[in-house]
PDB file of C-alpha atoms in Angstrom:
ATOM      1  CA  UNK A  25     -79.294 -10.687 -54.012  1.00 57.00           C
ATOM      2  CA  UNK A  26     -78.027  -7.291 -53.362  1.00 72.00           C
ATOM      3  CA  UNK A  27     -78.426  -8.131 -49.889  1.00 72.00           C
ATOM      4  CA  UNK A  28     -76.111 -11.001 -50.076  1.00 75.00           C
ATOM      5  CA  UNK A  29     -73.454  -8.950 -52.227  1.00 76.00           C
ATOM      6  CA  UNK A  30     -73.658  -6.382 -49.277  1.00 77.00           C
ATOM      7  CA  UNK A  31     -73.016  -9.028 -46.503  1.00 75.00           C
ATOM      8  CA  UNK A  32     -70.055 -10.595 -48.672  1.00 79.00           C
ATOM      9  CA  UNK A  33     -68.409  -7.155 -49.038  1.00 78.00           C
ATOM     10  CA  UNK A  34     -68.858  -6.457 -45.108  1.00 76.00           C
ATOM     11  CA  UNK A  35     -67.586  -9.922 -44.280  1.00 79.00           C
ATOM     12  CA  UNK A  36     -64.657  -9.210 -46.348  1.00 82.00           C
ATOM     13  CA  UNK A  37     -63.952  -5.871 -45.271  1.00 80.00           C
ATOM     14  CA  UNK A  38     -64.163  -6.741 -41.760  1.00 80.00           C
ATOM     15  CA  UNK A  39     -61.800  -9.806 -42.438  1.00 83.00           C
ATOM     16  CA  UNK A  40     -59.109  -7.416 -43.890  1.00 84.00           C
ATOM     17  CA  UNK A  41     -59.422  -4.689 -41.243  1.00 82.00           C
ATOM     18  CA  UNK A  42     -58.966  -7.507 -38.385  1.00 82.00           C
ATOM     19  CA  UNK A  43     -56.099  -8.890 -40.534  1.00 86.00           C
ATOM     20  CA  UNK A  44     -54.549  -5.157 -40.445  1.00 85.00           C
ATOM     21  CA  UNK A  45     -55.124  -5.072 -36.721  1.00 82.00           C
ATOM     22  CA  UNK A  46     -53.365  -8.381 -36.164  1.00 86.00           C
ATOM     23  CA  UNK A  47     -50.410  -7.113 -38.379  1.00 87.00           C
ATOM     24  CA  UNK A  48     -50.116  -4.131 -36.294  1.00 83.00           C
ATOM     25  CA  UNK A  49     -50.068  -5.962 -33.209  1.00 83.00           C
ATOM     26  CA  UNK A  50     -47.386  -8.560 -34.442  1.00 87.00           C
ATOM     27  CA  UNK A  51     -45.259  -5.656 -35.455  1.00 86.00           C
ATOM     28  CA  UNK A  52     -45.731  -3.985 -32.029  1.00 83.00           C
ATOM     29  CA  UNK A  53     -44.888  -7.032 -30.048  1.00 86.00           C
ATOM     30  CA  UNK A  54     -41.624  -6.946 -32.405  1.00 88.00           C
ATOM     31  CA  UNK A  55     -41.173  -3.392 -31.176  1.00 86.00           C
ATOM     32  CA  UNK A  56     -41.740  -4.249 -27.459  1.00 84.00           C
ATOM     33  CA  UNK A  57     -39.006  -6.937 -27.808  1.00 86.00           C
ATOM     34  CA  UNK A  58     -36.680  -4.664 -29.314  1.00 88.00           C
ATOM     35  CA  UNK A  59     -37.215  -1.918 -26.562  1.00 86.00           C
ATOM     36  CA  UNK A  60     -36.592  -4.354 -23.945  1.00 86.00           C
ATOM     37  CA  UNK A  61     -33.523  -5.489 -25.745  1.00 90.00           C
ATOM     38  CA  UNK A  62     -32.265  -1.937 -26.205  1.00 90.00           C
ATOM     39  CA  UNK A  63     -33.001  -0.990 -22.372  1.00 87.00           C
ATOM     40  CA  UNK A  64     -31.045  -4.170 -21.567  1.00 90.00           C
ATOM     41  CA  UNK A  65     -28.240  -3.039 -23.636  1.00 92.00           C
ATOM     42  CA  UNK A  66     -28.417   0.389 -22.220  1.00 90.00           C
ATOM     43  CA  UNK A  67     -28.255  -0.810 -18.665  1.00 90.00           C
ATOM     44  CA  UNK A  68     -25.257  -2.994 -19.260  1.00 92.00           C
ATOM     45  CA  UNK A  69     -23.490  -0.090 -20.975  1.00 93.00           C
ATOM     46  CA  UNK A  70     -24.432   2.006 -17.894  1.00 92.00           C
ATOM     47  CA  UNK A  71     -23.145  -0.888 -15.573  1.00 93.00           C
ATOM     48  CA  UNK A  72     -19.846  -0.785 -17.399  1.00 93.00           C
ATOM     49  CA  UNK A  73     -19.474   2.674 -17.337  1.00 93.00           C
ATOM     50  CA  UNK A  74     -20.233   3.035 -13.568  1.00 93.00           C
ATOM     51  CA  UNK A  75     -17.437   0.369 -12.916  1.00 94.00           C
ATOM     52  CA  UNK A  76     -15.219   2.435 -15.030  1.00 94.00           C
ATOM     53  CA  UNK A  77     -15.962   5.822 -13.127  1.00 94.00           C
ATOM     54  CA  UNK A  78     -15.415   3.977  -9.861  1.00 93.00           C
ATOM     55  CA  UNK A  79     -11.856   3.129 -11.135  1.00 91.00           C
ATOM     56  CA  UNK A  80     -11.262   7.015 -12.409  1.00 93.00           C
ATOM     57  CA  UNK A  81     -12.730   8.112  -9.000  1.00 92.00           C
ATOM     58  CA  UNK A  82     -10.320   5.504  -7.233  1.00 92.00           C
ATOM     59  CA  UNK A  83      -7.272   6.684  -9.125  1.00 91.00           C
ATOM     60  CA  UNK A  84      -8.052  10.457  -8.568  1.00 90.00           C
ATOM     61  CA  UNK A  85      -8.256   9.598  -4.822  1.00 92.00           C
ATOM     62  CA  UNK A  86      -4.632   8.018  -4.953  1.00 91.00           C
ATOM     63  CA  UNK A  87      -3.381  10.836  -7.154  1.00 89.00           C
ATOM     64  CA  UNK A  88      -4.632  13.191  -4.222  1.00 92.00           C
ATOM     65  CA  UNK A  89      -2.859  11.365  -1.811  1.00 92.00           C
ATOM     66  CA  UNK A  90       0.245  11.125  -3.680  1.00 91.00           C
ATOM     67  CA  UNK A  91       0.420  15.005  -4.131  1.00 91.00           C
ATOM     68  CA  UNK A  92       0.063  15.297  -0.369  1.00 93.00           C
ATOM     69  CA  UNK A  93       2.797  12.787   0.028  1.00 92.00           C
ATOM     70  CA  UNK A  94       5.079  14.478  -2.452  1.00 92.00           C
ATOM     71  CA  UNK A  95       4.346  17.962  -0.937  1.00 92.00           C
ATOM     72  CA  UNK A  96       5.493  16.454   2.456  1.00 93.00           C
ATOM     73  CA  UNK A  97       8.491  14.612   0.777  1.00 91.00           C
ATOM     74  CA  UNK A  98       9.708  17.760  -0.919  1.00 91.00           C
ATOM     75  CA  UNK A  99       9.704  19.775   2.480  1.00 92.00           C
ATOM     76  CA  UNK A 100      11.467  16.969   4.180  1.00 90.00           C
ATOM     77  CA  UNK A 101      14.156  16.883   0.968  1.00 89.00           C
ATOM     78  CA  UNK A 102      14.821  20.489   1.482  1.00 90.00           C
ATOM     79  CA  UNK A 103      15.289  20.355   5.161  1.00 88.00           C
ATOM     80  CA  UNK A 104      17.500  17.260   4.819  1.00 85.00           C
ATOM     81  CA  UNK A 105      19.533  19.039   1.986  1.00 81.00           C
ATOM     82  CA  UNK A 106      20.116  22.112   3.865  1.00 83.00           C
ATOM     83  CA  UNK A 107      21.225  20.441   7.003  1.00 78.00           C
ATOM     84  CA  UNK A 108      23.680  18.007   5.150  1.00 72.00           C
ATOM     85  CA  UNK A 109      25.348  20.819   3.387  1.00 72.00           C
ATOM     86  CA  UNK A 110      26.469  22.118   6.597  1.00 69.00           C
ATOM     87  CA  UNK A 111      28.883  19.301   6.577  1.00 62.00           C
ATOM     88  CA  UNK A 112      31.412  20.605   4.132  1.00 56.00           C
ATOM     89  CA  UNK A 113      34.306  18.018   2.996  1.00 51.00           C
ATOM     90  CA  UNK A 114      37.211  19.445   1.122  1.00 50.00           C
ATOM     91  CA  UNK A 115      38.385  16.403  -0.764  1.00 51.00           C
ATOM     92  CA  UNK A 116      35.145  14.889  -1.435  1.00 62.00           C
ATOM     93  CA  UNK A 117      36.717  11.594  -0.990  1.00 64.00           C
ATOM     94  CA  UNK A 118      34.453   8.496  -0.558  1.00 64.00           C
ATOM     95  CA  UNK A 119      34.906   7.899   3.376  1.00 59.00           C
ATOM     96  CA  UNK A 120      36.113   4.120   2.751  1.00 66.00           C
ATOM     97  CA  UNK A 121      39.358   5.467   0.643  1.00 73.00           C
ATOM     98  CA  UNK A 122      39.616   8.542   3.030  1.00 70.00           C
ATOM     99  CA  UNK A 123      39.962   6.053   5.972  1.00 72.00           C
ATOM    100  CA  UNK A 124      42.569   3.606   3.824  1.00 81.00           C
ATOM    101  CA  UNK A 125      44.602   6.939   3.314  1.00 79.00           C
ATOM    102  CA  UNK A 126      44.710   7.982   6.882  1.00 77.00           C
ATOM    103  CA  UNK A 127      45.659   4.518   7.884  1.00 83.00           C
ATOM    104  CA  UNK A 128      48.608   4.267   5.152  1.00 83.00           C
ATOM    105  CA  UNK A 129      49.870   7.808   6.496  1.00 82.00           C
ATOM    106  CA  UNK A 130      49.636   7.000   9.964  1.00 81.00           C
ATOM    107  CA  UNK A 131      51.555   4.060   9.294  1.00 84.00           C
ATOM    108  CA  UNK A 132      54.143   5.839   7.337  1.00 81.00           C
ATOM    109  CA  UNK A 133      54.463   8.464  10.298  1.00 77.00           C
ATOM    110  CA  UNK A 134      54.923   5.587  12.966  1.00 80.00           C
ATOM    111  CA  UNK A 135      56.987   3.293  11.010  1.00 81.00           C
ATOM    112  CA  UNK A 136      59.313   5.438   8.877  1.00 82.00           C
ATOM    113  CA  UNK A 137      62.136   8.048   9.899  1.00 82.00           C
ATOM    114  CA  UNK A 138      61.744  11.406   8.100  1.00 81.00           C
ATOM    115  CA  UNK A 139      62.943  14.977   8.709  1.00 86.00           C
ATOM    116  CA  UNK A 140      61.213  16.913  11.331  1.00 81.00           C
ATOM    117  CA  UNK A 141      59.652  19.250   8.744  1.00 85.00           C
ATOM    118  CA  UNK A 142      58.391  16.499   6.914  1.00 85.00           C
ATOM    119  CA  UNK A 143      57.080  14.704   9.624  1.00 82.00           C
ATOM    120  CA  UNK A 144      55.154  18.037  10.801  1.00 85.00           C
ATOM    121  CA  UNK A 145      53.847  18.177   7.509  1.00 88.00           C
ATOM    122  CA  UNK A 146      52.445  14.737   7.344  1.00 80.00           C
ATOM    123  CA  UNK A 147      50.962  15.158  10.799  1.00 84.00           C
ATOM    124  CA  UNK A 148      49.195  18.006   9.856  1.00 88.00           C
ATOM    125  CA  UNK A 149      47.989  16.379   6.460  1.00 85.00           C
ATOM    126  CA  UNK A 150      46.573  13.463   8.860  1.00 80.00           C
ATOM    127  CA  UNK A 151      44.851  15.816  11.268  1.00 86.00           C
ATOM    128  CA  UNK A 152      43.100  17.722   8.273  1.00 83.00           C
ATOM    129  CA  UNK A 153      41.887  14.210   6.822  1.00 78.00           C
ATOM    130  CA  UNK A 154      40.750  13.373  10.364  1.00 77.00           C
ATOM    131  CA  UNK A 155      38.593  16.281  10.574  1.00 79.00           C
ATOM    132  CA  UNK A 156      37.248  15.417   7.117  1.00 74.00           C
ATOM    133  CA  UNK A 157      36.466  12.015   8.034  1.00 76.00           C
ATOM    134  CA  UNK A 158      34.625  13.250  11.008  1.00 76.00           C
ATOM    135  CA  UNK A 159      32.508  15.686   9.107  1.00 72.00           C
ATOM    136  CA  UNK A 160      31.436  12.882   6.733  1.00 70.00           C
ATOM    137  CA  UNK A 161      30.438  10.721  10.057  1.00 72.00           C
ATOM    138  CA  UNK A 162      28.449  13.321  11.044  1.00 73.00           C
ATOM    139  CA  UNK A 163      26.778  13.912   7.771  1.00 70.00           C
ATOM    140  CA  UNK A 164      26.448  10.314   6.738  1.00 76.00           C
ATOM    141  CA  UNK A 165      22.762   9.930   8.459  1.00 81.00           C
ATOM    142  CA  UNK A 166      21.659  13.002   6.906  1.00 77.00           C
ATOM    143  CA  UNK A 167      23.195  11.895   3.281  1.00 78.00           C
ATOM    144  CA  UNK A 168      21.461   8.576   3.881  1.00 84.00           C
ATOM    145  CA  UNK A 169      18.216  10.488   4.431  1.00 86.00           C
ATOM    146  CA  UNK A 170      18.669  12.642   1.290  1.00 84.00           C
ATOM    147  CA  UNK A 171      19.159   9.570  -0.897  1.00 86.00           C
ATOM    148  CA  UNK A 172      16.117   7.605   0.582  1.00 91.00           C
ATOM    149  CA  UNK A 173      13.887  10.875   0.147  1.00 90.00           C
ATOM    150  CA  UNK A 174      15.175  11.604  -3.333  1.00 90.00           C
ATOM    151  CA  UNK A 175      14.649   7.789  -4.303  1.00 92.00           C
ATOM    152  CA  UNK A 176      10.995   7.865  -3.007  1.00 91.00           C
ATOM    153  CA  UNK A 177      10.630  11.164  -4.894  1.00 90.00           C
ATOM    154  CA  UNK A 178      11.522   9.009  -8.159  1.00 92.00           C
ATOM    155  CA  UNK A 179       9.222   6.353  -6.903  1.00 92.00           C
ATOM    156  CA  UNK A 180       6.415   8.707  -6.619  1.00 91.00           C
ATOM    157  CA  UNK A 181       6.717  10.440 -10.009  1.00 91.00           C
ATOM    158  CA  UNK A 182       6.661   7.036 -11.583  1.00 92.00           C
ATOM    159  CA  UNK A 183       3.317   6.121  -9.316  1.00 92.00           C
ATOM    160  CA  UNK A 184       1.989   9.541 -10.439  1.00 90.00           C
ATOM    161  CA  UNK A 185       2.470   9.058 -14.171  1.00 91.00           C
ATOM    162  CA  UNK A 186       0.931   5.412 -14.131  1.00 91.00           C
ATOM    163  CA  UNK A 187      -1.895   6.712 -11.998  1.00 91.00           C
ATOM    164  CA  UNK A 188      -2.523   9.576 -14.605  1.00 91.00           C
ATOM    165  CA  UNK A 189      -2.198   6.997 -17.352  1.00 91.00           C
ATOM    166  CA  UNK A 190      -5.056   4.638 -15.876  1.00 90.00           C
ATOM    167  CA  UNK A 191      -6.984   7.396 -15.184  1.00 91.00           C
ATOM    168  CA  UNK A 192      -7.012   8.827 -18.508  1.00 92.00           C
ATOM    169  CA  UNK A 193      -7.584   5.287 -20.101  1.00 92.00           C
ATOM    170  CA  UNK A 194     -10.469   4.576 -17.809  1.00 93.00           C
ATOM    171  CA  UNK A 195     -12.020   8.011 -18.447  1.00 93.00           C
ATOM    172  CA  UNK A 196     -11.866   7.364 -22.106  1.00 94.00           C
ATOM    173  CA  UNK A 197     -13.719   4.118 -21.890  1.00 94.00           C
ATOM    174  CA  UNK A 198     -16.214   5.623 -19.589  1.00 94.00           C
ATOM    175  CA  UNK A 199     -17.151   8.165 -22.316  1.00 94.00           C
ATOM    176  CA  UNK A 200     -17.260   5.425 -24.828  1.00 94.00           C
ATOM    177  CA  UNK A 201     -20.002   3.363 -22.847  1.00 94.00           C
ATOM    178  CA  UNK A 202     -21.691   6.507 -22.030  1.00 94.00           C
ATOM    179  CA  UNK A 203     -21.899   7.496 -25.526  1.00 94.00           C
ATOM    180  CA  UNK A 204     -23.260   4.042 -26.435  1.00 93.00           C
ATOM    181  CA  UNK A 205     -25.758   3.910 -23.560  1.00 92.00           C
ATOM    182  CA  UNK A 206     -27.183   7.268 -24.586  1.00 92.00           C
ATOM    183  CA  UNK A 207     -27.425   5.952 -28.098  1.00 93.00           C
ATOM    184  CA  UNK A 208     -29.456   2.914 -26.864  1.00 91.00           C
ATOM    185  CA  UNK A 209     -31.635   5.168 -25.012  1.00 89.00           C
ATOM    186  CA  UNK A 210     -32.255   7.350 -27.892  1.00 90.00           C
ATOM    187  CA  UNK A 211     -33.086   4.217 -30.017  1.00 90.00           C
ATOM    188  CA  UNK A 212     -35.476   3.069 -27.014  1.00 87.00           C
ATOM    189  CA  UNK A 213     -37.325   6.307 -27.238  1.00 88.00           C
ATOM    190  CA  UNK A 214     -37.904   6.159 -30.989  1.00 90.00           C
ATOM    191  CA  UNK A 215     -38.947   2.471 -30.653  1.00 88.00           C
ATOM    192  CA  UNK A 216     -41.369   3.396 -27.636  1.00 85.00           C
ATOM    193  CA  UNK A 217     -42.648   6.074 -30.245  1.00 87.00           C
ATOM    194  CA  UNK A 218     -43.391   3.578 -32.429  1.00 85.00           C
ATOM    195  CA  UNK A 219     -45.150   1.304 -29.874  1.00 84.00           C
ATOM    196  CA  UNK A 220     -47.270   4.435 -29.142  1.00 85.00           C
ATOM    197  CA  UNK A 221     -48.136   4.952 -32.749  1.00 85.00           C
ATOM    198  CA  UNK A 222     -48.996   1.361 -33.311  1.00 82.00           C
ATOM    199  CA  UNK A 223     -51.231   1.087 -30.191  1.00 82.00           C
ATOM    200  CA  UNK A 224     -53.183   4.281 -31.295  1.00 85.00           C
ATOM    201  CA  UNK A 225     -53.333   2.930 -34.793  1.00 84.00           C
ATOM    202  CA  UNK A 226     -54.419  -0.445 -33.677  1.00 82.00           C
ATOM    203  CA  UNK A 227     -57.380   0.977 -31.697  1.00 83.00           C
ATOM    204  CA  UNK A 228     -58.331   3.051 -34.591  1.00 85.00           C
ATOM    205  CA  UNK A 229     -58.306  -0.200 -36.922  1.00 81.00           C
ATOM    206  CA  UNK A 230     -60.112  -2.040 -34.159  1.00 83.00           C
ATOM    207  CA  UNK A 231     -63.012   0.708 -33.614  1.00 85.00           C
ATOM    208  CA  UNK A 232     -63.102   0.757 -37.551  1.00 82.00           C
ATOM    209  CA  UNK A 233     -63.279  -3.117 -37.802  1.00 81.00           C
ATOM    210  CA  UNK A 234     -66.082  -3.103 -34.854  1.00 82.00           C
ATOM    211  CA  UNK A 235     -68.120  -0.478 -36.918  1.00 81.00           C
ATOM    212  CA  UNK A 236     -68.063  -2.596 -39.863  1.00 80.00           C
ATOM    213  CA  UNK A 237     -68.894  -5.699 -38.237  1.00 79.00           C
ATOM    214  CA  UNK A 238     -71.931  -3.838 -36.670  1.00 81.00           C
ATOM    215  CA  UNK A 239     -73.161  -2.841 -40.051  1.00 80.00           C
ATOM    216  CA  UNK A 240     -72.686  -6.529 -41.225  1.00 76.00           C
ATOM    217  CA  UNK A 241     -74.835  -7.653 -38.081  1.00 79.00           C
ATOM    218  CA  UNK A 242     -77.514  -5.050 -39.142  1.00 78.00           C
ATOM    219  CA  UNK A 243     -77.687  -6.210 -42.694  1.00 77.00           C
ATOM    220  CA  UNK A 244     -77.531  -9.808 -41.983  1.00 69.00           C
ATOM    221  CA  UNK A 245     -78.927 -10.859 -38.749  1.00 63.00           C
ATOM    222  CA  UNK A 246     -79.924 -14.587 -37.943  1.00 50.00           C
ATOM    223  CA  UNK A 247     -77.990 -17.300 -36.558  1.00 43.00           C
ATOM    224  CA  UNK A 248     -74.705 -17.013 -38.199  1.00 53.00           C
ATOM    225  CA  UNK A 249     -74.497 -13.472 -37.297  1.00 53.00           C
ATOM    226  CA  UNK A 250     -75.182 -14.682 -33.548  1.00 55.00           C
ATOM    227  CA  UNK A 251     -72.162 -17.013 -33.825  1.00 57.00           C
ATOM    228  CA  UNK A 252     -69.916 -14.310 -35.563  1.00 58.00           C
ATOM    229  CA  UNK A 253     -71.077 -12.034 -32.611  1.00 59.00           C
ATOM    230  CA  UNK A 254     -69.707 -14.581 -30.121  1.00 63.00           C
ATOM    231  CA  UNK A 255     -66.486 -14.621 -31.807  1.00 66.00           C
ATOM    232  CA  UNK A 256     -66.304 -10.717 -32.134  1.00 63.00           C
ATOM    233  CA  UNK A 257     -67.415 -10.670 -28.433  1.00 66.00           C
ATOM    234  CA  UNK A 258     -64.330 -13.096 -27.675  1.00 69.00           C
ATOM    235  CA  UNK A 259     -62.054 -10.763 -29.511  1.00 70.00           C
ATOM    236  CA  UNK A 260     -63.389  -7.772 -27.571  1.00 69.00           C
ATOM    237  CA  UNK A 261     -62.668  -9.481 -24.436  1.00 75.00           C
ATOM    238  CA  UNK A 262     -59.185 -10.222 -25.133  1.00 75.00           C
ATOM    239  CA  UNK A 263     -58.730  -6.762 -26.054  1.00 71.00           C
ATOM    240  CA  UNK A 264     -60.146  -5.817 -22.815  1.00 71.00           C
ATOM    241  CA  UNK A 265     -57.948  -7.882 -21.045  1.00 74.00           C
ATOM    242  CA  UNK A 266     -54.782  -6.385 -22.811  1.00 74.00           C
ATOM    243  CA  UNK A 267     -55.990  -2.992 -22.049  1.00 70.00           C
ATOM    244  CA  UNK A 268     -56.387  -3.995 -18.411  1.00 72.00           C
ATOM    245  CA  UNK A 269     -52.897  -5.489 -18.371  1.00 73.00           C
ATOM    246  CA  UNK A 270     -51.723  -2.085 -19.660  1.00 71.00           C
ATOM    247  CA  UNK A 271     -53.465  -0.279 -17.095  1.00 68.00           C
ATOM    248  CA  UNK A 272     -51.889  -2.699 -14.542  1.00 75.00           C
ATOM    249  CA  UNK A 273     -48.387  -1.722 -15.940  1.00 70.00           C
ATOM    250  CA  UNK A 274     -49.147   2.079 -15.646  1.00 70.00           C
ATOM    251  CA  UNK A 275     -50.219   1.530 -12.010  1.00 74.00           C
ATOM    252  CA  UNK A 276     -46.879  -0.355 -11.226  1.00 73.00           C
ATOM    253  CA  UNK A 277     -45.015   2.434 -13.070  1.00 69.00           C
ATOM    254  CA  UNK A 278     -46.309   5.069 -10.885  1.00 70.00           C
ATOM    255  CA  UNK A 279     -45.734   3.146  -7.671  1.00 74.00           C
ATOM    256  CA  UNK A 280     -42.054   2.611  -8.832  1.00 69.00           C
ATOM    257  CA  UNK A 281     -41.737   6.275  -9.731  1.00 62.00           C
ATOM    258  CA  UNK A 282     -43.259   7.314  -6.513  1.00 69.00           C
ATOM    259  CA  UNK A 283     -40.657   4.961  -4.662  1.00 66.00           C
ATOM    260  CA  UNK A 284     -37.758   6.369  -6.652  1.00 61.00           C
ATOM    261  CA  UNK A 285     -38.690   9.816  -5.528  1.00 58.00           C
ATOM    262  CA  UNK A 286     -38.794   8.725  -1.790  1.00 65.00           C
ATOM    263  CA  UNK A 287     -35.391   7.359  -2.120  1.00 62.00           C
ATOM    264  CA  UNK A 288     -36.004   3.832  -2.564  1.00 63.00           C
ATOM    265  CA  UNK A 289     -33.697   1.391  -4.670  1.00 62.00           C
ATOM    266  CA  UNK A 290     -34.989   0.905  -8.490  1.00 56.00           C
ATOM    267  CA  UNK A 291     -34.239  -2.449 -10.051  1.00 64.00           C
ATOM    268  CA  UNK A 292     -33.575  -3.258 -13.542  1.00 60.00           C
ATOM    269  CA  UNK A 293     -36.755  -4.579 -13.914  1.00 69.00           C
ATOM    270  CA  UNK A 294     -38.402  -1.589 -12.478  1.00 64.00           C
ATOM    271  CA  UNK A 295     -36.766   0.377 -15.142  1.00 61.00           C
ATOM    272  CA  UNK A 296     -38.047  -1.528 -17.752  1.00 67.00           C
ATOM    273  CA  UNK A 297     -41.408  -1.270 -16.345  1.00 66.00           C
ATOM    274  CA  UNK A 298     -40.936   2.419 -16.394  1.00 62.00           C
ATOM    275  CA  UNK A 299     -39.719   2.596 -19.861  1.00 62.00           C
ATOM    276  CA  UNK A 300     -42.728   0.382 -20.934  1.00 66.00           C
ATOM    277  CA  UNK A 301     -45.080   2.817 -19.592  1.00 62.00           C
ATOM    278  CA  UNK A 302     -43.308   5.570 -21.119  1.00 59.00           C
ATOM    279  CA  UNK A 303     -41.862   7.015 -18.069  1.00 55.00           C
ATOM    280  CA  UNK A 304     -38.576   8.193 -17.314  1.00 52.00           C
ATOM    281  CA  UNK A 305     -36.603   9.125 -14.135  1.00 49.00           C
TER     282      UNK A 305
END
């Protein structure tokens, strides 16, 4: 009677311990799924960050090119303004109006009779305006050059401000994705820690269940014990396969890590294997 009671207690204890093992295994499977999700999310954030960083780099390169162009343009503008300043015009009258004025004065000189003194004064005024027109004609290409350079300088300033805004915006967005990526990796590390703790706990619980089952065999024996031993053996074989699978995962992770150190490309799947095996690069 006492033996039957002990057998019943040991069977119940074994059952409860195996249930605890299954519960931990189920929880750990959820943790593994969550780890994969977090790693995928982190990789997606890293991809977005890298794309934005490329835009920042592109804007930075364009900005440098604009700075170089601006320096050259300023030098050319100073030179053009200096050359243009050599041609002084007294009246500052637009060339079109100046030519119209000269034409009217010459017509008056040729068609109207006037005192000699007035005629001489008119002739001198015409010569003065002709000289001014000559100066304007000589300076016209330089003035056009100055105008074009100043216009391009304004365009450069506009492009430069736009690039600054785009670069700053992309950099801020990149920082956001980088922060999110770091948070995801931190969460992944926490989940990976839970996985390790669960694996350790599962190992201890399994050993405890095996010890209890061994006691049950000693107390009970017989055909029923043999049947349960077969079930126990099946569970042990299953655990062995799981352990072999984990060993295989660790071997793959080591190989991936060696390939990474030698400069070979690492895929997203490779990164997941590394994280699952508890390795970082």
